[in-house]
Amino acid sequence: MPARTWELSLLLLLELGLGSQEALPPSCESQIYCHGELLHQVQMAKLYQDDKQFVDMPLCLAPDQVMQRFNELVSTHNHSIPQQQLQLFLKEHFQAVGQELESWTPEDWKDSPRFLQKISDPKLRAWAGQLHQLWKKLGKKVKPEVLLHPEQFSLIYSQHPFIVPGGRFLEFYYWDSYWVMEGLLLSEMSETVKGMLQNFLDLVQTYGHVPNGARVYYLQRSQPPLLTLMMNRYVTHTNDTAFLRDNIGTLALELDFWAENRNISVSSRGKTYILNRYHVPYGGPRPESYSKDAELADLLPEGDRETLWAELKAGAESGWDFSSRWLIGSPNPDLLSSIRTSKLVPVDLNAFLCQAEDLMSNFYTSLGNDSQAMKYRNLREQRLVAMKAILWDEEKGAWFDYDLENGKKNQEFYPSNLAPLWADCFSDLSVVDKALKYLEDSQILTYQHGIPTSLRNTAQQWDFPNAWAPLQDLVIRGLAKSPSPKTQEVAFQLAQNWIRTNFDVYSQKSAMYEKYDISNGGQPGGGGEYEVQVSGSASHRELRGSAVPTDHDLPSLGLPSLWVHREEPDWCSLVAPVLGGSEPLGRDPTPR
């Protein structure tokens, strides 16, 4: 941003009461979508039920023309624009949400992929078939005008079509897309996956990292780094080593971003270790949640507001927006205004990076580059040592987030405590069975409808009683790595529980949801900053028009199916993808 523009913006923010003693740079340069008086006036007027709606609206004119007319309006009304005038201004200068996108049917979609043919139970096959149909409803392509006039859109141009979560989320997101790709590959749609991968790689080439999502207001924050794992899944499925060879340097560039911008030194017993954290040192309210962030900041002294906004962005970067996980250790751990994401070293982030380093070592070995293979092998070994020293608790049999300020582990339960199992980031196979004992001791196995996100009920969406599909995946696949029949049986039962919840709710409501309340028989989840996002179905599309499934709920299309009405359907073939293998575990699915 030009120096003069930033100075003027800072003065404006201070006049509006949005400044702090140490103002941080904004989320992006746009004075419409990221910072400035126009954004402030519109969002604080609460013209829309969801703040995200405004920042997703394309411009009708060039930004400087829109700003000129807005400034004239501001001058006329002495910075207090009547709501009716503001609404008229928006109607004249902005387009409706979604105008920059067009529907797209994936060219590699097929009516009957092999996984459907393997399901003998007719109810489950019908359910899986309905979910498979939804790929055609979720496909989007960016219109050419976004490439020609990017300044008029908050959407970042993508050359290749992609799958969106749906609902309020019309763009693609980073870590969500990993599970979308798992499902696409199960549906034999590898060309769609390749295009989505290329979009992510293009983002890294342009910005040096993968943003949270494909909007300019997400540019300064990322999400859990799963790009290397996405590549591994694609190459394993297709053997497209040429694509890997062409893009291995871009994968390395993304890992460099995390190494250089999200690293933290932690000392223990006279030794210093390097691990990673979520950290977004950018100021101002999140544009897509502007009024909520501004009002939350009003509860704090002015000098603490920029810190709050940066911590909220870091929480969004984690993918867990928001959770008691980022509040624990503060004087008021039940208040979102106490958020302190960057003060914690997360287990799952370091597990994901450990896995990426292992995959990079394998990639470089397969490509004949032994020196780079050794580099990543050493990085992984260093991280394994650091995670054991800082995050692992031998007595409890799990890993725990480390509190940098208080110098201790956060020993609350979160499924992320077992992420290293999922990521193959451990050296002793016995830790898998220790993890099972940890789940038993924490009484997690008493929940019959899914693994809770935490055991704290804070009204945040990444807490009890909600359960999310990716977190089920972390625990189930992790436990399935054990050679112990008992631990494998538990993994099998957990998968069955989760699928039963998904199927039962689908049977009742003809829809799937991004999260489920597992406290009372399994129902659509709640809490957080927006209404639970519902999936597409015949009845819901007729009633809601834009109802579509979220990618949280389609980790493979495959969150396998479930046991229903005490029948014994052939659901084992669907469990296998969740448990990470090509063959079912061979257990009788009859509930106990």
XYZ file of C-alpha atoms in Angstrom:
592
model
C 0.000 0.000 0.000
C 1.376 3.484 -0.826
C 2.602 5.211 2.334
C 0.276 8.208 2.017
C -2.800 5.986 1.568
C -1.947 3.984 4.667
C -1.395 7.174 6.721
C -4.786 8.548 5.683
C -6.443 5.219 6.428
C -4.870 5.127 9.871
C -6.097 8.647 10.643
C -9.570 7.658 9.533
C -9.565 4.574 11.719
C -8.478 6.634 14.693
C -11.275 9.128 14.050
C -13.757 6.253 13.934
C -12.478 4.898 17.232
C -10.966 1.840 15.574
C -7.332 2.564 16.209
C -4.956 1.451 18.921
C -1.640 2.450 20.345
C 0.112 0.230 17.819
C -1.965 0.037 14.653
C -1.312 -3.012 12.496
C -1.605 -3.072 8.689
C -5.021 -4.010 7.218
C -6.021 -7.368 5.758
C -5.536 -6.077 2.213
C -5.171 -2.786 0.364
C -8.800 -2.463 -0.744
C -10.535 0.490 0.913
C -13.825 -1.180 0.073
C -13.353 -4.806 1.015
C -10.704 -4.664 3.740
C -10.596 -1.352 5.597
C -11.776 2.222 5.546
C -14.893 4.284 6.173
C -17.075 2.721 3.475
C -16.596 -0.739 4.964
C -17.139 0.629 8.460
C -20.308 2.543 7.648
C -21.944 -0.311 5.745
C -21.097 -3.045 8.211
C -21.961 -1.057 11.328
C -25.302 -0.067 9.765
C -26.056 -3.826 9.683
C -27.887 -3.635 6.406
C -27.432 -7.367 5.923
C -28.045 -10.231 8.314
C -24.557 -11.564 7.553
C -21.545 -9.209 7.299
C -20.057 -11.531 4.705
C -22.737 -10.560 2.212
C -21.434 -7.046 1.673
C -17.776 -7.945 1.213
C -18.755 -10.611 -1.333
C -20.669 -8.138 -3.533
C -18.893 -7.171 -6.795
C -18.564 -3.523 -7.805
C -20.424 -2.030 -10.759
C -17.675 0.534 -11.361
C -13.961 0.918 -10.784
C -13.073 1.271 -7.076
C -11.808 4.861 -7.394
C -15.117 5.921 -8.949
C -17.089 4.181 -6.211
C -14.915 5.788 -3.536
C -15.258 9.225 -5.126
C -19.052 8.985 -5.049
C -18.989 7.619 -1.526
C -16.786 10.474 -0.342
C -19.224 12.922 -1.866
C -22.018 11.228 0.050
C -19.967 11.319 3.242
C -19.263 15.024 2.775
C -22.915 15.811 2.116
C -24.050 14.059 5.289
C -21.037 14.923 7.487
C -20.055 11.245 7.914
C -23.543 10.283 9.136
C -25.187 8.827 6.046
C -28.875 8.000 6.547
C -29.564 4.300 6.163
C -31.881 4.815 3.204
C -29.211 6.795 1.369
C -26.607 4.168 2.150
C -28.860 1.405 0.826
C -29.477 3.393 -2.354
C -25.725 3.912 -2.784
C -25.101 0.165 -2.503
C -27.870 -0.629 -4.947
C -26.342 1.716 -7.526
C -22.703 0.711 -7.114
C -22.671 -2.992 -6.159
C -23.915 -6.198 -7.745
C -25.620 -9.081 -5.986
C -23.499 -11.763 -4.331
C -22.392 -14.570 -6.657
C -22.562 -12.653 -9.929
C -18.894 -13.342 -10.642
C -19.396 -17.116 -10.577
C -21.176 -19.520 -12.858
C -22.312 -23.062 -12.255
C -20.073 -25.810 -13.590
C -20.642 -29.529 -13.984
C -17.341 -31.413 -13.593
C -16.440 -33.046 -16.880
C -15.084 -36.136 -15.138
C -18.256 -36.779 -13.142
C -19.667 -40.227 -13.853
C -23.007 -41.666 -12.913
C -21.824 -44.828 -11.207
C -18.296 -44.800 -9.786
C -16.909 -48.051 -8.434
C -17.473 -47.243 -4.775
C -21.232 -47.088 -5.344
C -21.215 -50.477 -7.022
C -19.562 -52.013 -3.955
C -22.429 -51.052 -1.630
C -24.877 -53.947 -1.561
C -27.368 -52.446 0.896
C -29.961 -50.522 -1.165
C -30.616 -47.789 1.433
C -26.976 -46.973 1.840
C -26.276 -47.153 -1.872
C -29.164 -44.747 -2.515
C -27.838 -42.339 0.118
C -24.298 -42.438 -1.251
C -25.678 -41.974 -4.757
C -27.564 -38.849 -3.702
C -24.409 -37.404 -2.183
C -22.442 -38.243 -5.308
C -24.994 -36.316 -7.380
C -24.244 -33.187 -5.362
C -20.824 -32.713 -6.968
C -22.739 -31.369 -9.966
C -24.457 -28.795 -7.748
C -21.273 -27.649 -6.015
C -19.126 -26.986 -9.075
C -18.264 -23.341 -9.794
C -16.218 -21.476 -12.372
C -15.001 -17.876 -12.154
C -16.236 -15.598 -14.925
C -13.630 -13.974 -17.238
C -14.431 -10.445 -16.032
C -12.786 -11.223 -12.694
C -9.515 -11.726 -14.579
C -10.041 -8.572 -16.645
C -11.073 -6.329 -13.733
C -9.885 -7.966 -10.496
C -10.131 -4.661 -8.612
C -13.935 -4.803 -8.854
C -14.218 -8.106 -6.979
C -13.305 -9.497 -3.603
C -13.126 -12.935 -5.230
C -9.613 -13.974 -6.271
C -9.506 -15.240 -9.836
C -8.929 -18.968 -10.308
C -8.124 -20.396 -13.710
C -9.651 -23.794 -13.021
C -13.171 -24.679 -11.830
C -13.603 -25.915 -8.280
C -15.972 -27.325 -5.685
C -17.351 -24.939 -3.050
C -18.698 -25.724 0.429
C -22.031 -24.100 -0.362
C -24.429 -22.120 1.775
C -22.862 -18.750 2.589
C -19.513 -20.015 1.306
C -19.393 -19.369 -2.448
C -15.594 -19.502 -2.677
C -13.246 -22.388 -1.965
C -11.396 -22.740 1.339
C -7.997 -24.170 2.095
C -8.137 -26.980 4.618
C -11.764 -27.841 3.818
C -10.667 -28.646 0.273
C -8.465 -31.519 1.419
C -11.546 -33.533 2.422
C -13.363 -32.397 -0.708
C -10.492 -33.856 -2.748
C -10.677 -37.109 -0.789
C -14.302 -37.383 -1.845
C -13.599 -36.425 -5.446
C -10.938 -39.096 -5.736
C -13.324 -41.649 -4.280
C -15.742 -40.545 -7.003
C -12.944 -41.022 -9.594
C -12.818 -37.305 -10.418
C -9.060 -36.831 -10.536
C -9.122 -34.120 -13.215
C -11.277 -31.929 -10.989
C -8.798 -32.507 -8.172
C -5.881 -31.594 -10.427
C -7.546 -28.315 -11.375
C -8.215 -27.444 -7.744
C -4.636 -28.316 -6.853
C -3.401 -26.037 -9.621
C -5.511 -23.199 -8.222
C -3.836 -23.597 -4.837
C -0.391 -23.796 -6.400
C -1.125 -20.605 -8.367
C -2.047 -18.856 -5.109
C 1.285 -19.865 -3.589
C 3.112 -18.571 -6.646
C 1.276 -15.243 -6.399
C 1.119 -14.664 -2.642
C 3.739 -17.000 -1.176
C 1.134 -19.032 0.704
C -2.388 -20.405 0.405
C -4.879 -17.879 1.826
C -7.696 -18.937 4.139
C -10.062 -18.764 1.147
C -10.317 -17.244 -2.306
C -11.210 -13.689 -1.222
C -8.919 -10.673 -0.927
C -9.974 -10.110 2.677
C -8.530 -13.539 3.531
C -5.124 -12.793 1.998
C -3.090 -12.269 5.159
C -4.155 -15.452 6.891
C -3.818 -19.060 5.823
C -5.358 -22.272 7.177
C -3.977 -25.656 8.283
C -1.261 -26.513 5.694
C -2.538 -29.538 3.807
C -1.387 -28.684 0.276
C 1.444 -31.233 0.326
C -0.975 -33.893 1.529
C -3.409 -32.952 -1.248
C -0.623 -33.475 -3.763
C 0.225 -36.831 -2.208
C -3.369 -38.012 -2.434
C -3.583 -36.948 -6.073
C -0.248 -38.491 -7.127
C -0.992 -41.726 -5.253
C -4.296 -41.969 -7.113
C -3.030 -41.043 -10.584
C 0.737 -41.668 -10.566
C 1.063 -38.231 -12.232
C 4.699 -37.722 -11.274
C 5.165 -35.148 -14.029
C 2.706 -32.848 -12.227
C 4.596 -33.399 -8.987
C 7.951 -32.662 -10.653
C 6.591 -29.441 -12.149
C 5.246 -28.192 -8.822
C 7.544 -29.542 -6.107
C 9.225 -26.138 -5.806
C 5.872 -24.480 -5.124
C 5.134 -26.985 -2.369
C 8.494 -26.078 -0.829
C 7.649 -22.382 -1.112
C 4.484 -22.866 0.923
C 6.346 -24.697 3.681
C 8.878 -21.855 3.686
C 6.019 -19.473 4.504
C 5.179 -21.434 7.637
C 8.841 -21.799 8.591
C 9.547 -18.089 8.209
C 6.295 -16.462 9.332
C 4.677 -18.840 11.809
C 7.663 -20.241 13.724
C 8.221 -19.917 17.457
C 11.090 -20.888 19.778
C 10.172 -22.876 22.883
C 12.636 -23.681 25.664
C 12.431 -26.664 27.977
C 15.036 -28.162 30.325
C 17.838 -26.081 28.943
C 17.084 -26.825 25.296
C 15.388 -24.699 22.644
C 13.049 -26.133 20.043
C 11.441 -24.648 16.951
C 7.751 -25.317 16.438
C 4.910 -23.459 14.702
C 1.812 -21.530 15.675
C -1.041 -19.605 14.099
C -0.196 -15.904 14.024
C -1.754 -13.146 11.903
C -0.280 -9.724 12.794
C -2.815 -7.699 10.813
C -5.231 -5.208 12.267
C -8.830 -4.147 12.028
C -11.954 -6.253 12.343
C -12.278 -9.216 10.006
C -14.172 -7.726 7.027
C -16.526 -10.709 6.760
C -17.408 -10.436 10.487
C -16.786 -6.727 10.851
C -19.624 -5.623 13.125
C -19.156 -8.563 15.505
C -15.428 -7.862 15.819
C -15.968 -4.121 16.276
C -18.583 -4.651 18.972
C -16.429 -7.238 20.724
C -13.550 -4.749 20.744
C -15.764 -2.157 22.426
C -15.555 -4.297 25.562
C -11.787 -3.714 25.737
C -9.552 -0.706 26.343
C -8.691 0.994 23.064
C -5.065 -0.079 23.260
C -6.034 -3.768 23.320
C -8.299 -3.776 20.278
C -5.722 -4.384 17.553
C -4.376 -7.333 19.525
C -7.888 -8.763 19.804
C -8.474 -8.464 16.061
C -5.131 -10.098 15.275
C -5.936 -12.983 17.628
C -9.367 -13.446 16.043
C -7.679 -13.688 12.645
C -5.228 -16.235 14.036
C -8.189 -18.235 15.348
C -9.705 -18.143 11.864
C -6.370 -19.259 10.432
C -6.510 -22.332 12.673
C -9.786 -23.454 11.081
C -11.231 -23.633 14.616
C -13.090 -20.334 14.610
C -13.810 -20.264 17.451
C -13.102 -22.581 20.363
C -12.297 -22.713 24.076
C -9.008 -24.065 22.781
C -7.928 -20.476 22.090
C -9.429 -19.036 25.285
C -7.979 -21.367 27.913
C -5.288 -19.732 30.048
C -6.783 -16.258 29.912
C -8.292 -14.536 32.974
C -11.769 -14.942 31.432
C -11.703 -18.241 29.490
C -15.427 -18.103 28.703
C -15.207 -14.791 26.825
C -14.273 -14.570 23.142
C -12.661 -11.200 23.873
C -10.023 -13.184 25.809
C -8.867 -15.048 22.692
C -5.109 -15.717 22.583
C -4.573 -18.078 19.643
C -1.003 -16.996 18.918
C 0.027 -17.742 22.518
C -0.475 -21.463 21.973
C 1.594 -24.022 20.062
C -1.045 -26.264 18.435
C -0.647 -30.022 18.213
C -2.473 -30.383 14.891
C -0.576 -27.613 13.078
C 2.752 -29.190 13.975
C 1.457 -32.648 13.084
C 0.368 -31.389 9.651
C 3.783 -29.810 9.065
C 5.546 -32.946 10.289
C 3.552 -34.965 7.780
C 4.312 -32.449 5.014
C 8.039 -32.676 5.748
C 7.891 -36.464 5.563
C 6.020 -36.334 2.259
C 8.449 -33.784 0.827
C 11.335 -36.054 1.710
C 9.613 -38.930 -0.075
C 8.747 -36.733 -3.056
C 12.325 -35.558 -3.511
C 13.626 -39.115 -3.137
C 11.276 -40.298 -5.879
C 12.450 -37.426 -8.084
C 16.126 -38.239 -7.483
C 17.002 -35.151 -5.423
C 18.772 -36.687 -2.429
C 19.967 -33.424 -0.878
C 16.472 -31.951 -0.656
C 15.147 -35.297 0.557
C 17.694 -35.214 3.372
C 16.773 -31.619 4.227
C 13.124 -32.500 4.828
C 13.988 -35.749 6.553
C 16.068 -33.763 9.034
C 13.314 -31.186 9.499
C 10.860 -33.936 10.320
C 13.254 -35.539 12.802
C 13.795 -32.179 14.513
C 10.053 -31.663 14.742
C 9.485 -35.147 16.159
C 12.002 -34.396 18.903
C 10.434 -31.001 19.588
C 6.890 -32.388 19.713
C 7.923 -35.118 22.116
C 9.695 -32.633 24.374
C 7.044 -29.896 24.348
C 3.677 -31.424 23.405
C 3.721 -35.117 24.375
C 2.486 -36.258 27.805
C 3.636 -39.793 28.536
C 1.395 -40.191 31.567
C -1.790 -39.229 29.731
C -0.822 -40.837 26.412
C -1.557 -37.861 24.176
C -0.161 -34.600 22.836
C -1.380 -31.230 24.128
C -1.214 -27.637 22.922
C 1.542 -25.727 24.711
C 0.765 -22.398 26.378
C 3.681 -20.062 25.665
C 2.757 -17.451 28.257
C 1.934 -19.807 31.124
C 4.670 -22.296 30.245
C 2.518 -25.420 30.428
C 0.339 -27.733 28.368
C -3.385 -27.167 27.931
C -4.620 -30.554 29.114
C -8.233 -30.107 28.013
C -9.598 -32.701 25.585
C -9.687 -31.879 21.882
C -9.608 -34.422 19.017
C -6.585 -32.500 17.707
C -4.642 -33.963 20.640
C -4.382 -37.135 18.550
C -3.588 -35.468 15.214
C -0.011 -36.877 15.184
C -1.488 -40.374 14.826
C -3.433 -39.310 11.723
C -0.333 -37.581 10.340
C 2.034 -40.520 11.008
C 4.072 -38.161 13.173
C 5.274 -40.626 15.793
C 8.050 -43.175 15.984
C 6.695 -45.675 18.520
C 3.603 -47.600 17.418
C 2.648 -48.200 21.046
C 1.465 -44.586 21.304
C -1.654 -45.547 19.320
C -2.824 -47.862 22.087
C -1.874 -45.254 24.693
C -4.128 -42.854 22.799
C -6.991 -45.327 23.124
C -6.513 -45.375 26.894
C -6.496 -41.571 26.830
C -9.879 -41.595 25.075
C -11.205 -44.094 27.622
C -9.907 -42.071 30.575
C -11.446 -38.908 29.102
C -14.765 -40.774 28.695
C -14.891 -39.829 25.018
C -16.010 -43.311 24.033
C -19.230 -42.840 25.996
C -20.508 -40.461 23.294
C -22.554 -42.563 20.888
C -23.126 -40.028 18.101
C -19.643 -38.718 17.383
C -16.481 -37.445 19.015
C -17.111 -34.037 20.624
C -14.926 -31.132 19.576
C -14.209 -30.372 23.224
C -15.776 -31.016 26.625
C -16.474 -27.315 27.254
C -19.790 -25.754 26.290
C -18.962 -22.148 25.435
C -21.535 -21.493 22.663
C -18.614 -21.408 20.206
C -19.066 -23.721 17.232
C -15.771 -25.574 17.742
C -16.750 -26.737 21.229
C -19.145 -29.125 22.916
C -21.701 -30.336 21.932
C -20.685 -29.975 18.281
C -18.873 -32.668 16.322
C -17.167 -32.032 12.963
C -16.322 -34.570 10.253
C -12.605 -33.691 9.852
C -12.021 -34.249 13.570
C -13.710 -37.652 13.434
C -11.325 -38.461 10.588
C -8.271 -37.441 12.642
C -9.135 -39.782 15.489
C -10.541 -42.727 13.532
C -7.739 -42.996 10.989
C -5.199 -42.468 13.743
C -6.524 -45.309 15.886
C -6.805 -47.587 12.853
C -3.010 -47.520 12.522
C -2.737 -49.741 15.597
C -1.975 -53.453 15.089
C -4.149 -54.112 18.146
C -7.524 -55.703 17.295
C -9.083 -53.886 20.254
C -7.951 -50.461 19.055
C -9.025 -51.227 15.501
C -12.414 -52.302 16.790
C -12.813 -48.965 18.577
C -11.894 -47.133 15.383
C -14.497 -49.178 13.539
C -17.161 -48.422 16.160
C -16.389 -44.682 16.128
C -16.788 -44.642 12.361
C -20.072 -46.478 12.663
C -21.321 -44.036 15.314
C -20.553 -41.020 13.156
C -22.137 -42.418 10.047
C -25.213 -43.432 11.997
C -25.565 -39.796 13.079
C -25.155 -38.500 9.520
C -27.584 -41.002 8.072
C -30.204 -40.628 10.795
C -30.272 -36.847 10.459
C -30.362 -37.155 6.675
C -33.273 -39.594 6.943
C -35.169 -37.119 9.125
C -34.353 -33.863 7.356
C -33.264 -34.842 3.822
C -30.082 -32.834 4.313
C -26.600 -33.041 5.741
C -24.994 -30.409 7.944
C -21.497 -29.085 8.477
C -21.588 -29.979 12.170
C -23.761 -32.045 14.486
C -24.924 -31.674 18.081
C -24.053 -35.051 19.576
C -25.425 -34.383 23.070
C -29.004 -35.465 22.441
C -29.291 -38.174 19.838
C -27.453 -36.334 17.065
C -28.999 -33.211 15.562
C -27.785 -30.285 13.402
C -25.126 -28.337 15.302
C -25.213 -24.716 16.400
C -23.299 -21.906 18.045
C -20.691 -19.615 16.564
C -21.063 -16.653 14.248
C -23.542 -17.943 11.657
C -26.427 -20.360 11.259
C -25.479 -23.989 10.724
C -24.947 -24.559 7.016
C -27.297 -27.098 5.465
C -26.611 -29.402 2.560
C -28.479 -29.734 -0.711
C -31.385 -32.077 -1.111
C -34.527 -32.134 -3.207
C -36.772 -30.853 -0.457
C -34.318 -28.307 0.923
C -33.378 -26.945 -2.480
C -37.041 -26.377 -3.169
C -37.501 -24.588 0.149
C -34.201 -22.727 0.448
C -32.949 -22.346 -3.088
C -29.255 -22.119 -2.238
C -29.037 -25.020 0.184
C -25.983 -27.074 -0.693
C -23.703 -29.456 1.181
C -20.666 -28.226 2.983
C -17.362 -29.883 2.340
C -17.005 -30.549 6.057
C -19.671 -33.206 5.564
C -18.229 -34.891 2.506
C -14.753 -35.890 3.575
C -14.884 -38.796 1.186
C -18.486 -39.091 0.350
C -17.153 -41.304 2.478
C -17.653 -40.835 5.626
C -18.787 -44.272 5.272
C -22.301 -45.270 5.788
C -23.930 -46.612 8.796
C -25.968 -49.172 10.500
C -29.689 -48.361 10.552
C -32.728 -49.851 12.316
C -30.777 -52.842 13.639
C -30.347 -54.163 10.126
C -26.909 -55.222 8.942
C -26.261 -53.375 5.674
C -23.029 -53.778 3.791
C -21.403 -50.586 5.031
C -17.925 -51.961 5.598
C -16.779 -51.051 2.100
C -17.635 -47.456 2.919
C -15.837 -47.498 6.263
C -12.538 -48.423 4.635
C -11.883 -44.995 3.088
C -12.369 -43.311 6.462
C -10.020 -45.707 8.168
C -7.383 -45.114 5.564
C -7.247 -48.546 4.015
C -8.589 -50.243 0.924
C -10.115 -53.117 2.856
C -12.667 -53.070 5.691
C -11.564 -54.196 9.100
C -13.780 -57.238 8.885
C -15.760 -56.567 12.050
C -19.423 -57.374 12.415
C -21.172 -53.973 12.307
C -23.947 -55.062 14.654
C -24.042 -52.537 17.546
C -23.158 -53.673 20.989
